[in-house]
Amino acid sequence: MVLSIRSLRDQSPYLPLGDKHDAPFYGKDILSVRQFDRDNLAYIFAIADEMQEMVRRVGTFDLLKGKILANLFYEPSTRTSSSFTSAMERLGGSVIPINEVRYSSVSKGESLPDTIRTLECYADVIVLRHPETGSAALAAKYARKPIINAGDGTGEHPTQALLDLYTIAAELGHLDGLTVTMLGDLKYGRTVHSLARLLSLFGAKLNYVSPDLLRMPVEVMEEVAGKGILQAEYNTLDEVLPETDVLYVTRVQKERFTDPEAYEAVKGSYVIDSAIMEAAKQDMIVMHPLPRVGEISMDFDDDPRAAYFRQMEYGLYVRMALLAMVLGKA
Ligand code: ASP
Ligand code: CP
């Protein structure tokens, strides 16, 4: 009988003593939001709530003492990289930071599978950001330790979508039946690909506002439509802003364009500011995965509806929950 690397990993000799082997998501990869249903989302968010409470009360505690995270980033990051570091350290664990692969053996030509096989000798979990779609799944094929996808090209950014959903629940008090308007680069923006899929579990109405060049990919729309979700596409925001509960703004992903002129043509297509937001409800929120490069004017930052900085903080609690779960401590 031929055993795959994955089936070997699932056998007990590889599972460290003292971990909760029957815990949901123990030893699992987090590659796509397709892995989640409403029940396990509720479970993750309940743990994130506890993490938030613990950070507030004690700051740092020893749940993951002795565990090591490898943070492997082939693309720039501020939030994802540093929030995973903070999450691990607040849980008492430690981090191998490879935030600039230029200084690692990747620059000598080492392949992703070999880099992964190296890091898992030294770490218990690997967080990977990579410019190629499918790279996290590829890494997971070779790894015996959990891989967490921190953004794979234009594919997905599942932990961002989890923190986005957690933000919406925390800010608006519920997730069901919301009208969510996604604005900007829906073609290359991986965060909206993940978020649209997750929201389809909650009967959301989804509006997509983008230039023609940057429309939501058909495969994402078809998947979401399969869940019976109402979706509509627009070029301008004015028609849908008044009904919007969540306005999710995105950056035009300059690094994904092969033609610089095409980028020039669509950059700056939308700028949210206080004047535009007069047409929106008072009990709605504006989110952005960040970084922003002009899509939201700083004059809106003090508006209570501007949730994008709070959103970043929620990410810490969600990532603490995910690390505790995949390492068998939650
Ligand atoms: N930080 C997010 C990502 O890595 C969004 C962005 O970069 O615009 O996908
Ligand atoms: N939201 C997000 O992924 O931010 P970074 O690119 O800074 O990690």
Coordinates of C-alpha atoms and ligand atoms in Angstrom, one line a residue:
M1 CA 0.0 0.0 0.0
V2 CA 1.3 3.5 -0.9
L3 CA 0.9 6.0 1.8
S4 CA 0.8 9.7 0.9
I5 CA 2.7 12.3 2.9
R6 CA -0.7 13.6 4.0
S7 CA -1.9 10.2 5.3
L8 CA 1.4 9.8 7.2
R9 CA 0.9 13.1 8.8
D10 CA -2.5 12.0 10.0
Q11 CA -1.0 9.1 11.9
S12 CA -0.4 9.5 15.6
P13 CA 3.4 9.2 15.8
Y14 CA 3.6 12.6 14.3
L15 CA 1.2 14.2 16.8
P16 CA 3.0 15.8 19.8
L17 CA 2.0 14.6 23.3
G18 CA -0.1 17.0 25.3
D19 CA -2.0 18.5 22.4
K20 CA -5.7 18.0 22.0
H21 CA -5.7 15.6 19.0
D22 CA -9.4 15.6 18.7
A23 CA -9.7 19.4 18.6
P24 CA -11.3 20.7 15.5
F25 CA -8.7 21.9 13.0
Y26 CA -5.9 20.3 15.0
G27 CA -3.0 19.7 12.6
K28 CA -5.0 21.0 9.7
D29 CA -3.9 23.4 7.0
I30 CA -5.9 26.6 6.5
L31 CA -5.8 27.1 2.7
S32 CA -9.2 28.4 1.6
V33 CA -12.4 29.7 3.2
R34 CA -14.1 26.8 1.4
Q35 CA -13.0 24.7 4.5
F36 CA -15.4 26.6 6.8
D37 CA -19.1 26.2 7.6
R38 CA -21.2 28.3 9.9
D39 CA -20.6 26.0 12.8
N40 CA -16.8 26.1 12.7
L41 CA -16.9 29.9 12.1
A42 CA -18.9 30.3 15.2
Y43 CA -16.4 28.2 17.0
I44 CA -13.4 30.2 15.7
F45 CA -15.1 33.5 16.7
A46 CA -15.9 32.2 20.2
I47 CA -12.2 31.4 20.7
A48 CA -11.3 34.8 19.2
D49 CA -13.6 36.4 21.8
E50 CA -11.7 34.6 24.5
M51 CA -8.4 35.7 23.1
Q52 CA -9.5 39.3 23.1
E53 CA -10.6 39.0 26.7
M54 CA -7.3 37.4 27.7
V55 CA -5.2 40.0 25.9
R56 CA -7.2 42.7 27.6
R57 CA -6.8 41.0 31.0
V58 CA -3.2 39.6 30.9
G59 CA -1.7 40.6 27.6
T60 CA 0.5 37.5 27.1
F61 CA -0.1 34.0 28.4
D62 CA 1.5 30.6 27.9
L63 CA -1.0 28.6 25.8
L64 CA 1.5 27.9 23.0
K65 CA 4.7 28.0 25.2
G66 CA 7.4 26.0 23.4
K67 CA 5.6 26.2 20.0
I68 CA 7.4 27.8 17.0
L69 CA 5.8 29.5 14.1
A70 CA 7.7 30.1 10.8
N71 CA 6.5 33.2 9.1
L72 CA 7.5 32.8 5.4
F73 CA 6.6 35.8 3.3
Y74 CA 7.6 36.0 -0.4
E75 CA 5.6 39.2 -0.7
P76 CA 5.5 42.4 1.3
S77 CA 3.3 42.5 4.4
T78 CA 2.8 44.7 7.4
R79 CA -0.4 43.5 9.1
T80 CA -0.5 39.8 8.3
S81 CA 3.1 39.2 9.1
S82 CA 3.2 41.3 12.3
S83 CA -0.2 40.2 13.6
F84 CA 0.8 36.5 13.3
T85 CA 4.1 37.3 15.1
S86 CA 2.1 39.2 17.8
A87 CA -0.4 36.4 18.0
M88 CA 2.3 33.8 18.5
E89 CA 4.2 35.8 21.1
R90 CA 1.0 36.8 23.0
L91 CA 0.4 33.0 23.3
G92 CA 3.8 32.4 24.7
G93 CA 5.3 30.9 21.5
S94 CA 8.1 32.1 19.3
V95 CA 8.6 33.0 15.6
I96 CA 11.1 32.4 12.9
P97 CA 10.7 35.4 10.7
I98 CA 11.5 35.1 7.0
N99 CA 9.9 38.4 5.9
E100 CA 12.2 39.0 3.0
V101 CA 13.0 35.8 1.2
R102 CA 15.7 37.7 -0.7
Y103 CA 18.0 37.0 2.3
S104 CA 17.1 33.3 2.5
S105 CA 18.2 30.5 0.3
V106 CA 15.2 31.2 -2.0
S107 CA 17.6 33.7 -3.6
K108 CA 20.0 30.8 -4.4
G109 CA 17.1 29.1 -6.2
E110 CA 15.7 26.9 -3.5
S111 CA 12.2 25.6 -4.4
L112 CA 9.1 26.2 -2.3
P113 CA 8.8 22.5 -1.4
D114 CA 12.4 22.4 -0.2
T115 CA 12.0 25.6 1.8
I116 CA 8.8 24.2 3.4
R117 CA 10.5 20.9 4.2
T118 CA 13.4 22.8 5.8
L119 CA 11.2 25.1 7.9
E120 CA 9.0 22.3 9.2
C121 CA 12.1 20.8 10.8
Y122 CA 12.4 23.8 13.0
A123 CA 8.8 25.0 13.4
D124 CA 5.4 23.6 14.4
V125 CA 3.3 25.7 11.9
I126 CA 4.1 27.7 8.8
V127 CA 2.4 30.9 7.7
L128 CA 3.0 31.4 3.9
R129 CA 2.5 34.4 1.7
H130 CA 3.4 33.8 -2.0
P131 CA 2.7 35.6 -5.3
E132 CA 1.5 32.4 -7.0
T133 CA -2.1 31.2 -6.8
G134 CA -2.2 27.7 -5.4
S135 CA 1.2 28.0 -3.7
A136 CA -0.2 27.4 -0.2
A137 CA -1.9 24.2 -1.4
L138 CA 1.4 23.1 -3.1
A139 CA 3.3 23.8 0.2
A140 CA 0.7 21.8 2.1
K141 CA 1.2 18.8 -0.2
Y142 CA 4.8 18.6 0.9
A143 CA 4.4 19.6 4.6
R144 CA 3.6 17.4 7.6
K145 CA 3.0 20.5 9.7
P146 CA 0.1 22.8 9.2
I147 CA 0.3 25.5 6.5
I148 CA -1.7 28.7 6.9
N149 CA -2.3 30.6 3.7
A150 CA -1.5 34.3 4.2
G151 CA -2.3 35.2 0.6
D152 CA -1.5 33.2 -2.5
G153 CA -1.3 35.5 -5.5
T154 CA -4.8 36.5 -6.7
G155 CA -6.3 33.4 -5.2
E156 CA -7.3 33.7 -1.5
H157 CA -6.5 35.3 1.8
P158 CA -8.5 33.1 4.1
T159 CA -7.3 34.5 7.4
Q160 CA -8.1 38.0 6.2
A161 CA -11.7 36.9 5.3
L162 CA -12.1 35.3 8.7
L163 CA -11.0 38.6 10.5
D164 CA -13.2 40.5 8.1
L165 CA -16.3 38.4 9.0
Y166 CA -15.4 38.7 12.7
T167 CA -15.2 42.5 12.3
I168 CA -18.6 42.6 10.7
A169 CA -20.1 40.5 13.5
A170 CA -18.4 42.6 16.2
E171 CA -19.4 45.9 14.6
L172 CA -22.9 45.2 13.4
G173 CA -23.9 42.6 15.9
H174 CA -25.0 40.0 13.3
L175 CA -24.0 38.5 10.0
D176 CA -27.2 37.4 8.4
G177 CA -28.8 39.1 5.4
L178 CA -26.5 42.0 5.1
T179 CA -25.9 44.1 1.9
V180 CA -22.2 44.2 1.3
T181 CA -20.7 46.4 -1.4
M182 CA -17.2 45.5 -2.5
L183 CA -15.4 48.3 -4.3
G184 CA -12.2 48.6 -6.4
D185 CA -10.0 45.8 -7.7
L186 CA -12.2 42.8 -7.5
K187 CA -10.3 41.0 -10.2
Y188 CA -6.9 40.7 -8.5
G189 CA -7.9 41.4 -4.9
R190 CA -7.6 38.1 -3.1
T191 CA -9.3 39.4 0.0
V192 CA -12.7 39.9 -1.8
H193 CA -12.5 36.5 -3.4
S194 CA -12.3 34.9 0.1
L195 CA -14.8 37.3 1.7
A196 CA -17.5 36.8 -1.0
R197 CA -17.3 33.1 -0.6
L198 CA -17.6 33.3 3.2
L199 CA -20.5 35.8 3.1
S200 CA -22.4 33.4 0.8
L201 CA -22.9 31.3 3.9
F202 CA -24.9 34.1 5.5
G203 CA -27.5 35.1 2.8
A204 CA -25.7 38.4 2.1
K205 CA -26.6 40.5 -0.9
L206 CA -23.4 41.3 -2.7
N207 CA -22.8 44.4 -4.8
Y208 CA -19.6 44.5 -6.9
V209 CA -18.5 48.0 -7.9
S210 CA -15.4 48.1 -10.2
P211 CA -14.0 49.4 -13.5
D212 CA -14.8 46.9 -16.3
L213 CA -11.2 45.8 -16.3
L214 CA -11.3 44.8 -12.6
R215 CA -14.6 42.8 -12.3
M216 CA -15.1 40.0 -9.9
P217 CA -13.9 36.7 -11.5
V218 CA -16.6 34.6 -13.0
E219 CA -15.6 31.5 -11.1
V220 CA -16.1 33.3 -7.8
M221 CA -19.4 34.7 -8.9
E222 CA -20.6 31.2 -10.0
E223 CA -19.5 29.7 -6.8
V224 CA -21.4 32.3 -4.8
A225 CA -24.4 32.1 -7.0
G226 CA -24.5 28.3 -6.3
K227 CA -25.3 29.3 -2.7
G228 CA -28.4 31.2 -3.9
I229 CA -26.8 34.6 -3.2
L230 CA -28.0 37.8 -5.0
Q231 CA -25.0 39.5 -6.8
A232 CA -25.0 42.6 -9.0
E233 CA -22.2 44.5 -10.8
Y234 CA -21.8 48.2 -11.1
N235 CA -19.3 50.8 -12.4
T236 CA -20.3 53.5 -9.9
L237 CA -21.1 53.5 -6.2
D238 CA -23.9 56.0 -6.0
E239 CA -26.8 53.6 -6.8
V240 CA -25.9 51.1 -4.1
L241 CA -24.3 53.2 -1.4
P242 CA -27.5 54.2 0.4
E243 CA -28.6 50.5 0.9
T244 CA -25.1 49.3 1.9
D245 CA -24.4 47.8 5.4
V246 CA -20.7 47.1 4.8
L247 CA -18.6 49.0 2.2
Y248 CA -15.5 47.0 1.6
V249 CA -12.9 49.1 -0.2
T250 CA -9.9 47.6 -1.9
R251 CA -6.6 48.9 -3.3
V252 CA -5.9 48.4 -7.1
Q253 CA -3.3 45.7 -7.0
K254 CA -0.5 47.4 -9.0
E255 CA 1.9 44.5 -8.6
R256 CA -0.5 42.1 -10.5
F257 CA -0.6 44.2 -13.7
T258 CA 1.5 43.2 -16.6
D259 CA 0.7 46.4 -18.5
P260 CA 1.6 49.6 -16.5
E261 CA -0.7 51.7 -18.8
A262 CA -3.7 49.5 -17.8
Y263 CA -2.9 50.3 -14.1
E264 CA -2.6 54.0 -14.8
A265 CA -6.0 53.8 -16.5
V266 CA -7.8 52.4 -13.5
K267 CA -5.9 53.6 -10.5
G268 CA -7.8 56.2 -8.5
S269 CA -11.1 55.1 -10.0
Y270 CA -12.8 55.5 -6.6
V271 CA -12.0 57.7 -3.6
I272 CA -14.2 57.5 -0.5
D273 CA -14.4 60.7 1.5
S274 CA -16.7 62.3 4.0
A275 CA -18.8 64.1 1.3
I276 CA -19.5 60.8 -0.6
M277 CA -20.3 59.1 2.7
E278 CA -23.2 61.5 3.4
A279 CA -25.3 59.3 1.2
A280 CA -24.7 56.3 3.3
K281 CA -26.5 55.0 6.3
Q282 CA -25.3 56.0 9.8
D283 CA -25.4 52.4 11.1
M284 CA -23.1 51.0 8.4
I285 CA -19.3 50.4 8.4
V286 CA -16.5 51.0 5.9
M287 CA -13.8 48.3 5.8
H288 CA -10.5 48.0 4.0
P289 CA -7.9 45.2 4.3
L290 CA -5.2 47.8 3.9
P291 CA -2.8 49.1 2.9
R292 CA -4.7 52.0 1.3
V293 CA -3.1 54.1 -1.4
G294 CA -5.7 56.8 -1.7
E295 CA -9.0 54.9 -2.0
I296 CA -10.2 56.3 1.4
S297 CA -9.5 59.9 2.2
M298 CA -7.9 60.5 5.6
D299 CA -10.7 63.0 6.2
F300 CA -13.0 60.0 6.8
D301 CA -10.8 58.4 9.4
D302 CA -12.5 60.0 12.4
D303 CA -16.0 59.0 11.3
P304 CA -17.4 56.3 13.6
R305 CA -18.3 54.2 10.5
A306 CA -14.6 54.0 9.6
A307 CA -13.9 50.4 10.8
Y308 CA -10.6 49.7 9.0
F309 CA -8.3 50.4 12.0
R310 CA -10.5 48.4 14.4
Q311 CA -10.5 45.6 11.7
M312 CA -6.7 45.3 12.0
E313 CA -6.9 44.8 15.7
Y314 CA -9.6 42.1 15.4
G315 CA -7.2 40.3 13.1
L316 CA -4.9 39.7 16.1
Y317 CA -7.6 37.8 18.0
V318 CA -8.7 35.7 15.1
R319 CA -5.1 34.7 14.3
M320 CA -4.5 33.8 17.9
A321 CA -7.5 31.6 17.7
L322 CA -6.4 29.9 14.5
L323 CA -2.9 29.2 15.9
A324 CA -4.3 27.8 19.1
M325 CA -6.6 25.6 17.0
V326 CA -4.2 24.2 14.5
L327 CA -1.7 23.5 17.3
G328 CA -4.3 21.6 19.3
K329 CA -4.7 24.0 22.2
A330 CA -8.3 25.1 21.6
Ligands
ASP1 N1 -3.0 43.3 2.3 C1 -4.0 42.7 1.4 C2 -3.4 41.5 0.7 O1 -2.3 41.2 0.9 C3 -4.7 43.7 0.5 C4 -3.7 44.5 -0.3 O2 -2.5 44.3 -0.3 O3 -4.3 45.3 -1.0 O4 -4.1 40.9 -0.1
CP2 N1 -4.4 43.1 5.0 C1 -3.1 42.6 4.7 O1 -3.0 41.5 4.3 O2 -2.2 43.5 5.0 P1 -0.6 43.2 4.7 O3 -0.5 43.1 3.2 O4 0.1 44.4 5.3 O5 -0.2 42.0 5.4

